[in-house]
Each structure stands twice: as C-alpha cells, then as structure tokens.
Short mmCIF file of C-alpha atoms and ligand atoms in Angstrom, two decimals:
data_model
loop_
_atom_site.label_atom_id
_atom_site.label_comp_id
_atom_site.label_asym_id
_atom_site.label_seq_id
_atom_site.Cartn_x
_atom_site.Cartn_y
_atom_site.Cartn_z
CA UNK A 97 -10.12 12.52 40.04
CA UNK A 98 -7.58 12.84 37.27
CA UNK A 99 -5.31 9.91 36.54
CA UNK A 100 -2.10 9.87 34.51
CA UNK A 101 -1.19 6.58 32.90
CA UNK A 102 2.41 5.53 32.40
CA UNK A 103 2.31 2.83 29.73
CA UNK A 104 -0.37 1.75 27.30
CA UNK A 105 0.41 -1.92 26.80
CA UNK A 106 -1.52 -4.97 28.06
CA UNK A 107 -2.32 -3.51 31.50
CA UNK A 108 -2.29 0.23 30.71
CA UNK A 109 -4.75 -0.12 27.83
CA UNK A 110 -6.99 -2.18 30.13
CA UNK A 111 -6.95 0.59 32.75
CA UNK A 112 -7.81 3.18 30.08
CA UNK A 113 -10.66 0.99 28.79
CA UNK A 114 -12.19 0.37 32.24
CA UNK A 115 -12.03 4.05 33.21
CA UNK A 116 -13.27 5.32 29.81
CA UNK A 117 -16.19 2.86 29.83
CA UNK A 118 -17.15 3.97 33.36
CA UNK A 119 -19.41 1.05 34.21
CA UNK A 120 -20.07 2.18 37.81
CA UNK A 121 -20.55 5.55 39.51
CA UNK A 122 -17.20 5.15 41.27
CA UNK A 123 -15.34 4.58 38.01
CA UNK A 124 -17.18 7.55 36.43
CA UNK A 125 -15.54 9.76 39.08
CA UNK A 126 -12.17 8.96 37.49
CA UNK A 127 -10.71 10.38 34.31
CA UNK A 128 -7.58 9.40 32.43
CA UNK A 129 -6.22 12.71 31.21
CA UNK A 130 -2.78 11.75 29.91
CA UNK A 131 -1.12 8.54 28.72
CA UNK A 132 2.62 8.08 28.31
CA UNK A 133 3.43 5.85 25.31
CA UNK A 134 6.70 4.48 23.96
CA UNK A 135 6.76 5.89 20.45
CA UNK A 136 4.73 7.63 17.75
CA UNK A 137 3.16 4.37 16.54
CA UNK A 138 1.29 4.22 19.88
CA UNK A 139 -0.09 7.78 19.60
CA UNK A 140 -3.57 6.62 18.69
CA UNK A 141 -5.44 8.64 21.34
CA UNK A 142 -5.43 12.45 21.75
CA UNK A 143 -4.35 12.00 25.40
CA UNK A 144 -1.10 10.23 24.52
CA UNK A 145 2.28 11.86 25.03
CA UNK A 146 5.92 10.87 24.64
CA UNK A 147 6.98 13.08 27.56
CA UNK A 148 6.57 11.74 31.13
CA UNK A 149 6.81 15.32 32.45
CA UNK A 150 3.37 16.01 30.94
CA UNK A 151 2.05 13.65 33.64
CA UNK A 152 4.51 14.11 36.51
CA UNK A 153 4.37 17.92 36.36
CA UNK A 154 0.62 18.25 35.77
CA UNK A 155 -0.78 19.70 39.01
CA UNK A 156 -4.29 18.40 38.21
CA UNK A 157 -3.21 14.76 38.15
CA UNK A 158 -3.42 13.26 41.64
CA UNK A 159 -2.70 9.65 40.85
CA UNK A 160 -0.14 8.14 38.52
CA UNK A 161 -0.80 4.55 37.41
CA UNK A 162 2.50 2.95 36.37
CA UNK A 163 1.89 0.06 33.99
CA UNK A 164 5.08 0.21 31.92
CA UNK A 165 6.80 -2.92 33.17
CA UNK A 166 10.58 -3.26 33.45
CA UNK A 167 12.93 -1.52 35.87
CA UNK A 168 13.76 1.73 34.11
CA UNK A 169 12.45 4.25 33.37
CA UNK A 170 9.47 2.95 35.40
CA UNK A 171 11.34 3.31 38.71
CA UNK A 172 12.56 6.85 38.01
CA UNK A 173 9.11 8.01 36.85
CA UNK A 174 7.37 6.43 39.87
CA UNK A 175 9.87 8.08 42.21
CA UNK A 176 9.48 11.48 40.56
CA UNK A 177 5.68 11.18 40.72
CA UNK A 178 5.89 10.47 44.48
CA UNK A 179 8.27 13.42 44.93
CA UNK A 180 5.74 15.56 43.07
CA UNK A 181 3.15 14.62 45.74
CA UNK A 182 1.17 12.15 43.65
CA UNK A 183 0.01 8.76 44.83
CA UNK A 184 1.38 5.96 42.68
CA UNK A 185 -0.43 2.76 41.74
CA UNK A 186 1.69 0.12 40.07
CA UNK A 187 1.22 -3.26 38.45
CA UNK A 188 4.99 -3.60 38.06
CA UNK A 189 6.16 -6.24 40.55
CA UNK A 190 9.70 -6.43 39.21
CA UNK A 191 10.24 -2.70 39.60
CA UNK A 192 8.58 -2.44 43.00
CA UNK A 193 10.15 -5.58 44.49
CA UNK A 194 13.56 -4.31 43.37
CA UNK A 195 13.17 -0.73 44.58
CA UNK A 196 10.55 -1.01 47.33
CA UNK A 197 12.84 0.23 50.12
CA UNK A 198 13.61 3.40 48.16
CA UNK A 199 10.05 3.97 46.91
CA UNK A 200 8.34 3.29 50.25
CA UNK A 201 10.72 5.81 51.90
CA UNK A 202 10.10 8.37 49.14
CA UNK A 203 6.34 7.96 49.50
CA UNK A 204 6.52 8.44 53.28
CA UNK A 205 8.75 11.52 52.95
CA UNK A 206 6.25 13.10 50.56
CA UNK A 207 3.05 12.22 52.45
CA UNK A 208 1.73 9.95 49.71
CA UNK A 209 1.49 6.20 49.24
CA UNK A 210 2.33 3.57 46.69
CA UNK A 211 -0.28 0.90 45.96
CA UNK A 212 0.39 -2.45 44.35
CA UNK A 213 -2.65 -4.72 44.35
CA UNK A 214 -2.18 -5.47 40.64
CA UNK A 215 1.44 -6.48 41.11
CA UNK A 216 0.47 -9.77 42.65
CA UNK A 217 -2.36 -12.16 41.83
CA UNK A 218 -3.71 -10.15 38.88
CA UNK A 219 -7.33 -9.29 39.61
CA UNK A 220 -7.53 -11.20 42.91
CA UNK A 221 -8.02 -8.85 45.89
CA UNK A 222 -5.06 -10.47 47.66
CA UNK A 223 -3.34 -7.37 48.97
CA UNK A 224 -6.64 -5.86 50.11
CA UNK A 225 -7.42 -9.05 51.98
CA UNK A 226 -4.02 -9.05 53.69
CA UNK A 227 -4.68 -5.46 54.79
CA UNK A 228 -8.05 -6.44 56.23
CA UNK A 229 -6.72 -9.55 57.94
CA UNK A 230 -3.91 -7.60 59.54
CA UNK A 231 -6.35 -5.17 61.11
CA UNK A 232 -7.27 -8.03 63.47
CA UNK A 233 -4.54 -10.62 63.31
CA UNK A 234 -0.89 -11.33 62.56
CA UNK A 235 -0.32 -13.31 59.38
CA UNK A 236 1.96 -16.26 60.01
CA UNK A 237 2.35 -17.65 56.48
CA UNK A 238 1.12 -17.59 52.92
CA UNK A 239 1.48 -19.84 49.91
CA UNK A 240 0.14 -19.64 46.42
CA UNK A 241 0.12 -20.14 42.70
CA UNK A 242 1.23 -16.65 41.74
CA UNK A 243 1.98 -17.09 38.05
CA UNK A 244 -0.63 -17.58 35.35
CA UNK A 245 1.83 -18.43 32.58
CA UNK A 246 3.41 -21.37 34.39
CA UNK A 247 0.09 -22.62 35.71
CA UNK A 248 -1.24 -22.53 32.14
CA UNK A 249 1.81 -24.42 30.85
CA UNK A 250 1.79 -27.01 33.66
CA UNK A 251 -1.95 -27.63 33.39
CA UNK A 252 -1.86 -28.27 29.66
CA UNK A 253 1.32 -30.36 29.83
CA UNK A 254 -0.13 -32.39 32.71
CA UNK A 255 -3.58 -33.07 31.26
CA UNK A 256 -2.95 -32.95 27.51
CA UNK A 257 0.69 -34.05 27.23
CA UNK A 258 1.42 -30.82 25.39
CA UNK A 259 4.89 -29.56 24.62
CA UNK A 260 6.48 -26.96 26.95
CA UNK A 261 7.61 -24.56 24.20
CA UNK A 262 4.23 -24.60 22.39
CA UNK A 263 2.35 -23.90 25.61
CA UNK A 264 4.67 -21.00 26.43
CA UNK A 265 3.96 -19.51 23.00
CA UNK A 266 0.21 -19.81 23.65
CA UNK A 267 0.54 -18.13 27.06
CA UNK A 268 2.44 -15.28 25.36
CA UNK A 269 -0.26 -14.96 22.69
CA UNK A 270 -2.92 -14.75 25.40
CA UNK A 271 -1.06 -11.85 27.04
CA UNK A 272 -0.17 -13.75 30.25
CA UNK A 273 3.61 -13.89 29.91
CA UNK A 274 6.09 -11.18 30.91
CA UNK A 275 7.97 -9.12 28.30
CA UNK A 276 10.83 -11.51 29.02
CA UNK A 277 9.11 -14.89 29.62
CA UNK A 278 12.20 -16.26 31.36
CA UNK A 279 10.94 -14.29 34.37
CA UNK A 280 7.87 -16.54 34.32
CA UNK A 281 9.43 -19.94 33.68
CA UNK A 282 12.48 -19.47 35.91
CA UNK A 283 10.34 -18.34 38.84
CA UNK A 284 11.53 -14.72 39.08
CA UNK A 285 8.05 -13.29 38.51
CA UNK A 286 6.83 -15.30 41.51
CA UNK A 287 9.91 -14.22 43.49
CA UNK A 288 8.90 -10.56 43.06
CA UNK A 289 5.32 -11.35 44.04
CA UNK A 290 6.47 -13.24 47.14
CA UNK A 291 8.67 -10.26 48.11
CA UNK A 292 5.69 -7.88 47.79
CA UNK A 293 3.41 -10.29 49.64
CA UNK A 294 5.98 -10.27 52.48
CA UNK A 295 5.74 -6.46 52.49
CA UNK A 296 1.98 -6.61 52.87
CA UNK A 297 1.58 -9.76 54.99
CA UNK A 298 4.50 -9.22 57.39
CA UNK A 299 5.01 -5.44 57.14
CA UNK A 300 8.57 -6.20 56.09
CA UNK A 301 10.92 -5.14 53.33
CA UNK A 302 12.86 -8.18 52.12
CA UNK A 303 15.68 -8.60 49.66
CA UNK A 304 13.98 -10.36 46.72
CA UNK A 305 17.29 -11.80 45.57
CA UNK A 306 17.56 -13.82 48.79
CA UNK A 307 14.30 -15.68 48.05
CA UNK A 308 15.34 -19.17 46.98
CA UNK A 309 13.94 -19.60 43.47
CA UNK A 310 13.44 -22.63 41.24
CA UNK A 311 11.36 -22.60 38.06
CA UNK A 312 9.85 -25.05 35.60
CA UNK A 313 12.14 -24.51 32.59
CA UNK A 314 13.50 -28.06 32.80
CA UNK A 315 10.33 -30.00 33.58
CA UNK A 316 9.87 -33.04 31.34
CA UNK A 317 7.20 -35.61 30.55
CA UNK A 318 9.13 -38.03 32.80
CA UNK A 319 8.75 -35.71 35.80
CA UNK A 320 5.05 -35.21 35.14
CA UNK A 321 4.51 -38.92 34.68
CA UNK A 322 5.99 -39.65 38.13
CA UNK A 323 3.86 -36.84 39.52
CA UNK A 324 0.64 -38.18 37.94
CA UNK A 325 1.35 -41.84 38.71
CA UNK A 326 1.96 -41.00 42.36
CA UNK A 327 -1.34 -39.14 42.72
CA UNK A 328 0.11 -35.63 42.72
CA UNK A 329 -0.41 -32.45 40.70
CA UNK A 330 2.50 -30.13 39.90
CA UNK A 331 2.23 -26.40 40.65
CA UNK A 332 4.83 -23.65 40.84
CA UNK A 333 4.33 -22.24 44.33
CA UNK A 334 5.53 -19.16 46.17
CA UNK A 335 5.67 -19.32 49.97
CA UNK A 336 6.43 -17.08 52.90
CA UNK A 337 6.58 -17.78 56.66
CA UNK A 338 7.02 -15.31 59.48
CA UNK A 339 9.52 -16.29 62.21
CA UNK A 340 9.83 -13.03 64.22
CA UNK A 341 13.54 -12.44 63.45
CA UNK A 342 13.52 -13.70 59.92
CA UNK A 343 11.24 -14.76 57.08
CA UNK A 344 11.46 -18.05 55.25
CA UNK A 345 10.50 -17.53 51.59
CA UNK A 346 10.94 -19.48 48.39
CA UNK A 347 9.63 -20.26 44.92
CA UNK A 348 9.60 -23.95 44.02
CA UNK A 349 7.59 -26.45 41.95
CA UNK A 350 5.57 -28.58 44.36
CA UNK A 351 4.03 -32.00 43.82
CA UNK A 352 0.75 -31.45 45.66
CA UNK A 353 -1.62 -34.18 46.78
CA UNK A 354 -4.50 -34.39 44.29
CA UNK A 355 -6.96 -33.41 47.05
CA UNK A 356 -5.06 -30.23 47.98
CA UNK A 357 -7.30 -27.23 47.19
CA UNK A 358 -4.56 -25.86 44.95
CA UNK A 359 -4.13 -29.04 42.89
CA UNK A 360 -6.89 -28.23 40.39
CA UNK A 361 -6.45 -24.51 39.84
CA UNK A 362 -7.01 -24.21 36.07
CA UNK A 363 -5.10 -22.47 33.27
CA UNK A 364 -3.97 -18.89 33.97
CA UNK A 365 -5.76 -18.72 37.32
CA UNK A 366 -3.88 -17.88 40.49
CA UNK A 367 -4.73 -19.16 43.97
CA UNK A 368 -3.25 -17.71 47.13
CA UNK A 369 -3.79 -18.55 50.79
CA UNK A 370 -2.93 -16.71 53.97
CA UNK A 371 -2.81 -18.20 57.44
CA UNK A 372 -3.38 -16.18 60.55
CA UNK A 373 -4.21 -16.96 64.16
CA UNK A 374 -7.88 -16.11 64.42
CA UNK A 375 -8.95 -16.34 60.77
CA UNK A 376 -7.02 -19.52 60.03
CA UNK A 377 -6.69 -20.30 56.34
CA UNK A 378 -8.27 -17.91 53.82
CA UNK A 379 -7.79 -18.72 50.14
CA UNK A 380 -8.49 -16.65 47.03
CA UNK A 381 -8.79 -17.85 43.45
CA UNK A 382 -9.11 -15.75 40.32
CA UNK A 383 -7.61 -14.45 37.10
CA UNK A 384 -3.95 -13.96 37.86
CA UNK A 385 -2.90 -12.39 34.57
CA UNK A 386 -4.28 -10.70 31.48
CA UNK A 387 -5.28 -7.17 30.56
CA UNK A 388 -8.65 -6.49 32.17
CA UNK A 389 -8.28 -8.55 35.38
CA UNK A 390 -4.96 -6.85 36.16
CA UNK A 391 -6.32 -3.45 35.13
CA UNK A 392 -9.31 -4.08 37.44
CA UNK A 393 -6.88 -4.27 40.38
CA UNK A 394 -5.18 -1.01 39.31
CA UNK A 395 -8.55 0.75 39.12
CA UNK A 396 -9.55 -0.64 42.53
CA UNK A 397 -6.46 1.01 44.04
CA UNK A 398 -7.25 4.30 42.29
CA UNK A 399 -10.77 4.18 43.73
CA UNK A 400 -9.35 3.46 47.22
CA UNK A 401 -7.28 6.64 46.90
CA UNK A 402 -10.20 8.68 45.55
CA UNK A 403 -12.51 7.49 48.35
CA UNK A 404 -9.76 8.16 50.84
CA UNK A 405 -10.15 4.54 51.92
CA UNK A 406 -6.44 4.41 51.76
CA UNK A 407 -5.37 2.03 54.48
CA UNK A 408 -1.99 1.77 52.80
CA UNK A 409 0.96 2.11 55.17
CA UNK A 410 4.13 1.28 53.31
CA UNK A 411 6.51 -0.79 55.46
CA UNK A 412 9.89 0.47 56.63
CA UNK A 413 11.46 -2.46 58.52
CA UNK A 414 13.92 -4.71 56.71
CA UNK A 415 13.73 -8.39 57.68
CA UNK A 416 16.23 -11.02 56.47
CA UNK A 417 15.26 -14.08 54.47
CA UNK A 418 16.51 -17.35 55.98
CA UNK A 419 15.48 -20.78 54.71
CA UNK A 420 17.77 -22.97 56.80
CA UNK A 421 14.93 -24.40 58.91
CA UNK A 422 12.56 -25.14 56.01
CA UNK A 423 12.53 -28.91 55.67
CA UNK A 424 10.98 -31.10 53.01
CA UNK A 425 11.29 -34.11 50.75
CA UNK A 426 12.53 -33.20 47.27
CA UNK A 427 12.21 -34.87 43.87
CA UNK A 428 15.44 -34.22 41.98
CA UNK A 429 16.09 -35.33 38.40
CA UNK A 430 19.66 -35.04 37.17
CA UNK A 431 22.02 -37.17 35.12
CA UNK A 432 24.43 -36.71 38.02
CA UNK A 433 22.06 -38.47 40.43
CA UNK A 434 24.83 -40.82 41.59
CA UNK A 435 26.45 -37.84 43.32
CA UNK A 436 23.39 -37.30 45.51
CA UNK A 437 23.73 -40.59 47.47
CA UNK A 438 24.06 -38.86 50.86
CA UNK A 439 20.64 -37.19 50.59
CA UNK A 440 18.83 -39.93 48.63
CA UNK A 441 15.98 -41.85 50.23
CA UNK A 442 14.79 -43.69 47.12
CA UNK A 443 15.38 -43.81 43.40
CA UNK A 444 12.63 -42.92 40.89
CA UNK A 445 13.20 -44.50 37.47
CA UNK A 446 16.19 -43.25 35.50
CA UNK A 447 18.20 -40.40 37.00
CA UNK A 448 15.63 -39.16 39.52
CA UNK A 449 15.56 -39.47 43.29
CA UNK A 450 13.41 -38.64 46.27
CA UNK A 451 15.48 -37.17 49.08
CA UNK A 452 15.29 -37.91 52.76
CA UNK A 453 13.59 -35.16 54.73
CA UNK A 454 16.20 -32.41 54.61
CA UNK A 455 16.54 -28.66 54.80
CA UNK A 456 15.88 -26.93 51.49
CA UNK A 457 19.31 -25.35 51.86
CA UNK A 458 20.89 -28.82 52.09
CA UNK A 459 19.13 -29.69 48.84
CA UNK A 460 20.27 -26.40 47.30
CA UNK A 461 23.89 -26.93 48.37
CA UNK A 462 23.87 -30.48 46.98
CA UNK A 463 22.46 -29.51 43.60
CA UNK A 464 24.57 -26.38 43.22
CA UNK A 465 27.75 -28.49 43.25
CA UNK A 466 26.37 -30.60 40.37
CA UNK A 467 26.17 -27.62 37.98
CA UNK A 468 23.64 -29.51 35.85
CA UNK A 469 21.80 -27.00 33.62
CA UNK A 470 19.00 -29.51 32.95
CA UNK A 471 18.28 -30.46 36.56
CA UNK A 472 14.68 -30.28 37.82
CA UNK A 473 13.71 -30.03 41.49
CA UNK A 474 10.28 -30.12 43.11
CA UNK A 475 9.16 -30.29 46.72
CA UNK A 476 6.97 -33.32 47.41
CA UNK A 477 3.97 -32.82 49.68
CA UNK A 478 4.03 -35.16 52.69
N1 HSE B 197 3.41 -13.03 33.66
C1 HSE B 197 2.54 -12.93 34.79
C2 HSE B 197 1.81 -14.25 34.94
C3 HSE B 197 1.58 -11.81 34.58
O1 HSE B 197 1.89 -15.07 34.04
O2 HSE B 197 1.21 -14.47 35.99
C4 HSE B 197 0.83 -11.42 35.80
O3 HSE B 197 1.67 -10.98 36.81
#
C-alpha cells in the first residue's frame, strides 16, 4: 500500500525510516512514495516534493500520514486528502484537537477515516486499547502523564535539583518538545491529548479550549521541596471523567502519593490509565515522545488500514466540558496568598497555602482575580 508523507521532521523522518527498513512482513507491504518537505534544503531524498498536490492528487496513494505539526497548512492538507478519498493518519494533536469536528465530519462524508494513535501517548497503544475496551465496556474516566517534556523536566528537577530552563533545553535537544515548547510547559499539549482521549474514550467531540489547563512554567524549588518533604511526587496530569450529560476534564500538576503507580514514571515516559466497569483500571506506560516511538504509532495505524482492521469510527456527538463538581485540595503559591483566606485550610512556609476541599472552579475563580503571573497551583492527592 502506497503512503504519502506530509512532513519530514522528527516524526515524519521516523515514519520513512521504519517503512523503508521494513523490519516485518507487514511493514514490507507499505511503501512511502512521496514526501512533502518545507523547502529545498530538505530535498535530500528523490521522493521529496514541495507540492502537496503531488500527494493529495496521486490516485495510487491510499493513505496520507500527516506529521507536519502546527495548525496550517496541516489542517487544509488533511481535509483535502480526506475529500480525495484517502485515509489520514496524524500525529498532530494540536491540529486534530482544534479541527476534529470538521475533520471527523469530512471523513464520514467521504467514506474514509482519520486515525490518531500517535497524537497521544507517543508509541503507547493507548487509543487502540480504548477502542478494544469500548467493544465490551463504557469507559468512565482516564488520567495520565501525557507529556514527555514536562515529565522529563519534573523528574530531573525533583531528583537532581536541576534548573527548569536547562532541563527544557535538554528536552528540546532530545526531540521531545513541541516546535513551540510553551505548548508543553503551559499544559496545552496535554489539553489537546485530553481532548482526543475524550473523543476515543467517550465517543465525544469536546471543545479543547474549555479544558481547564495549568502548566509547570512557574514551578520552583520551594514547591518541589514541599512536595518531597510531604512524601509526594509531582506530575503534570491530564484527566477526563464521563458524567452522561457532560465531561469533566482538566490538565493540572498533581502532588501524587509516592506509592501511586504514576509517581515514579521516569524521564520522557508517559503513563495513562483508563477505568471502565468490567475491566477496572488498565494502565499503559511507554515512550511518550521522540521520533521512532511516535512514528511506530503512525505506522501501526497505517497497518490497521492496510489490513482493513480499521475499527475507527470517528465520533459525531458534541459533549460540553464542565468542571464545577470536580473537588480537590490545592497547593497554591502566590505572593498574594493573604487574599486567599476564604479558601485556605493551612499555610505552607512563605506565600503558599493548602486549600480546604473545594471545587476546582472555586480555586480557578480565586486565583484568576489575583492576576499573579508567577502563581503555581497543584492538586494534592488525598
Ligand atoms: N512535546 C510532546 C511531549 C511530544 O513532550 O510529550 C509528544 O507528543
């Protein structure tokens, strides 16, 4: 089966390598016949082109693998490929989470599907497992460490007292970080992955912008010291919960008990857990970022299409996000801590508090009024 590649960066070059090397009989059934690159400096392979039409209009290409990243032109090319009757596989969570309503509809109208295993959890077969689970059971919730860059930064800061900025640079060098690493450290990358996990786990299209999102940009040694001294580990977590009429979903640093299975997930690894009635908890750990692990997930989707083991049914129902009933205890560090008296349960050293058990929206409303650019918030496991 002939595959057209859109993008030849970290993920795209990994897809080309895996397919060209053809380590298994299934992979040897695939062939990358055209590769869209950004400019002439990337035209290092006879299959490269600067014109997306060479892929979208090629009747021999059945699958387009979109690994460009960013919103445009990735969205337009993916849409045109679907309209041309080609299946689309994408690793681009930002693009798909932003345009999933439009792209899922376009796929359905054209009798093709859009696959996105690689968009979430890197090489971990998370989406495939959600599909399998849902053949038997309704998924009620999921939670996970969805971002390799921030897990790498937090791990090394926590265990080695390393500096935030240096660790971010290392994560970029290792190819984990997004083109714009603010998407990683401010939690937006996880927000997109949570939105796409809602699509798969709950068969629901959600508005990614409504997912409450906090990142780790402002975390300091003081925060990590409290975390360590209290027997916790700090992880940036994404979560989703099904409530029939609405979905509760957020991205937030969490101080996890040291014996939580997610407390010791190392470096760029991701770990994600689903909960469903008959299966209970099922957790997956693996490489969440990087060229070959992510490319592995793209190639898996291409093989699913080739084998016609395409269980993909893209969702069409829109479900609202609502976090008003999500309650927790929150660690909040801000120089304006005196203004948080009404939600404070106890003080933690200088300028940090632990809240009473409150709704996450109550915490959000309280901190929004402070307008403190350096504030850090984490949920504290009970
Ligand atoms: N920047 C992402 C991460 C890449 O660090 O997890 C994989 O989605």
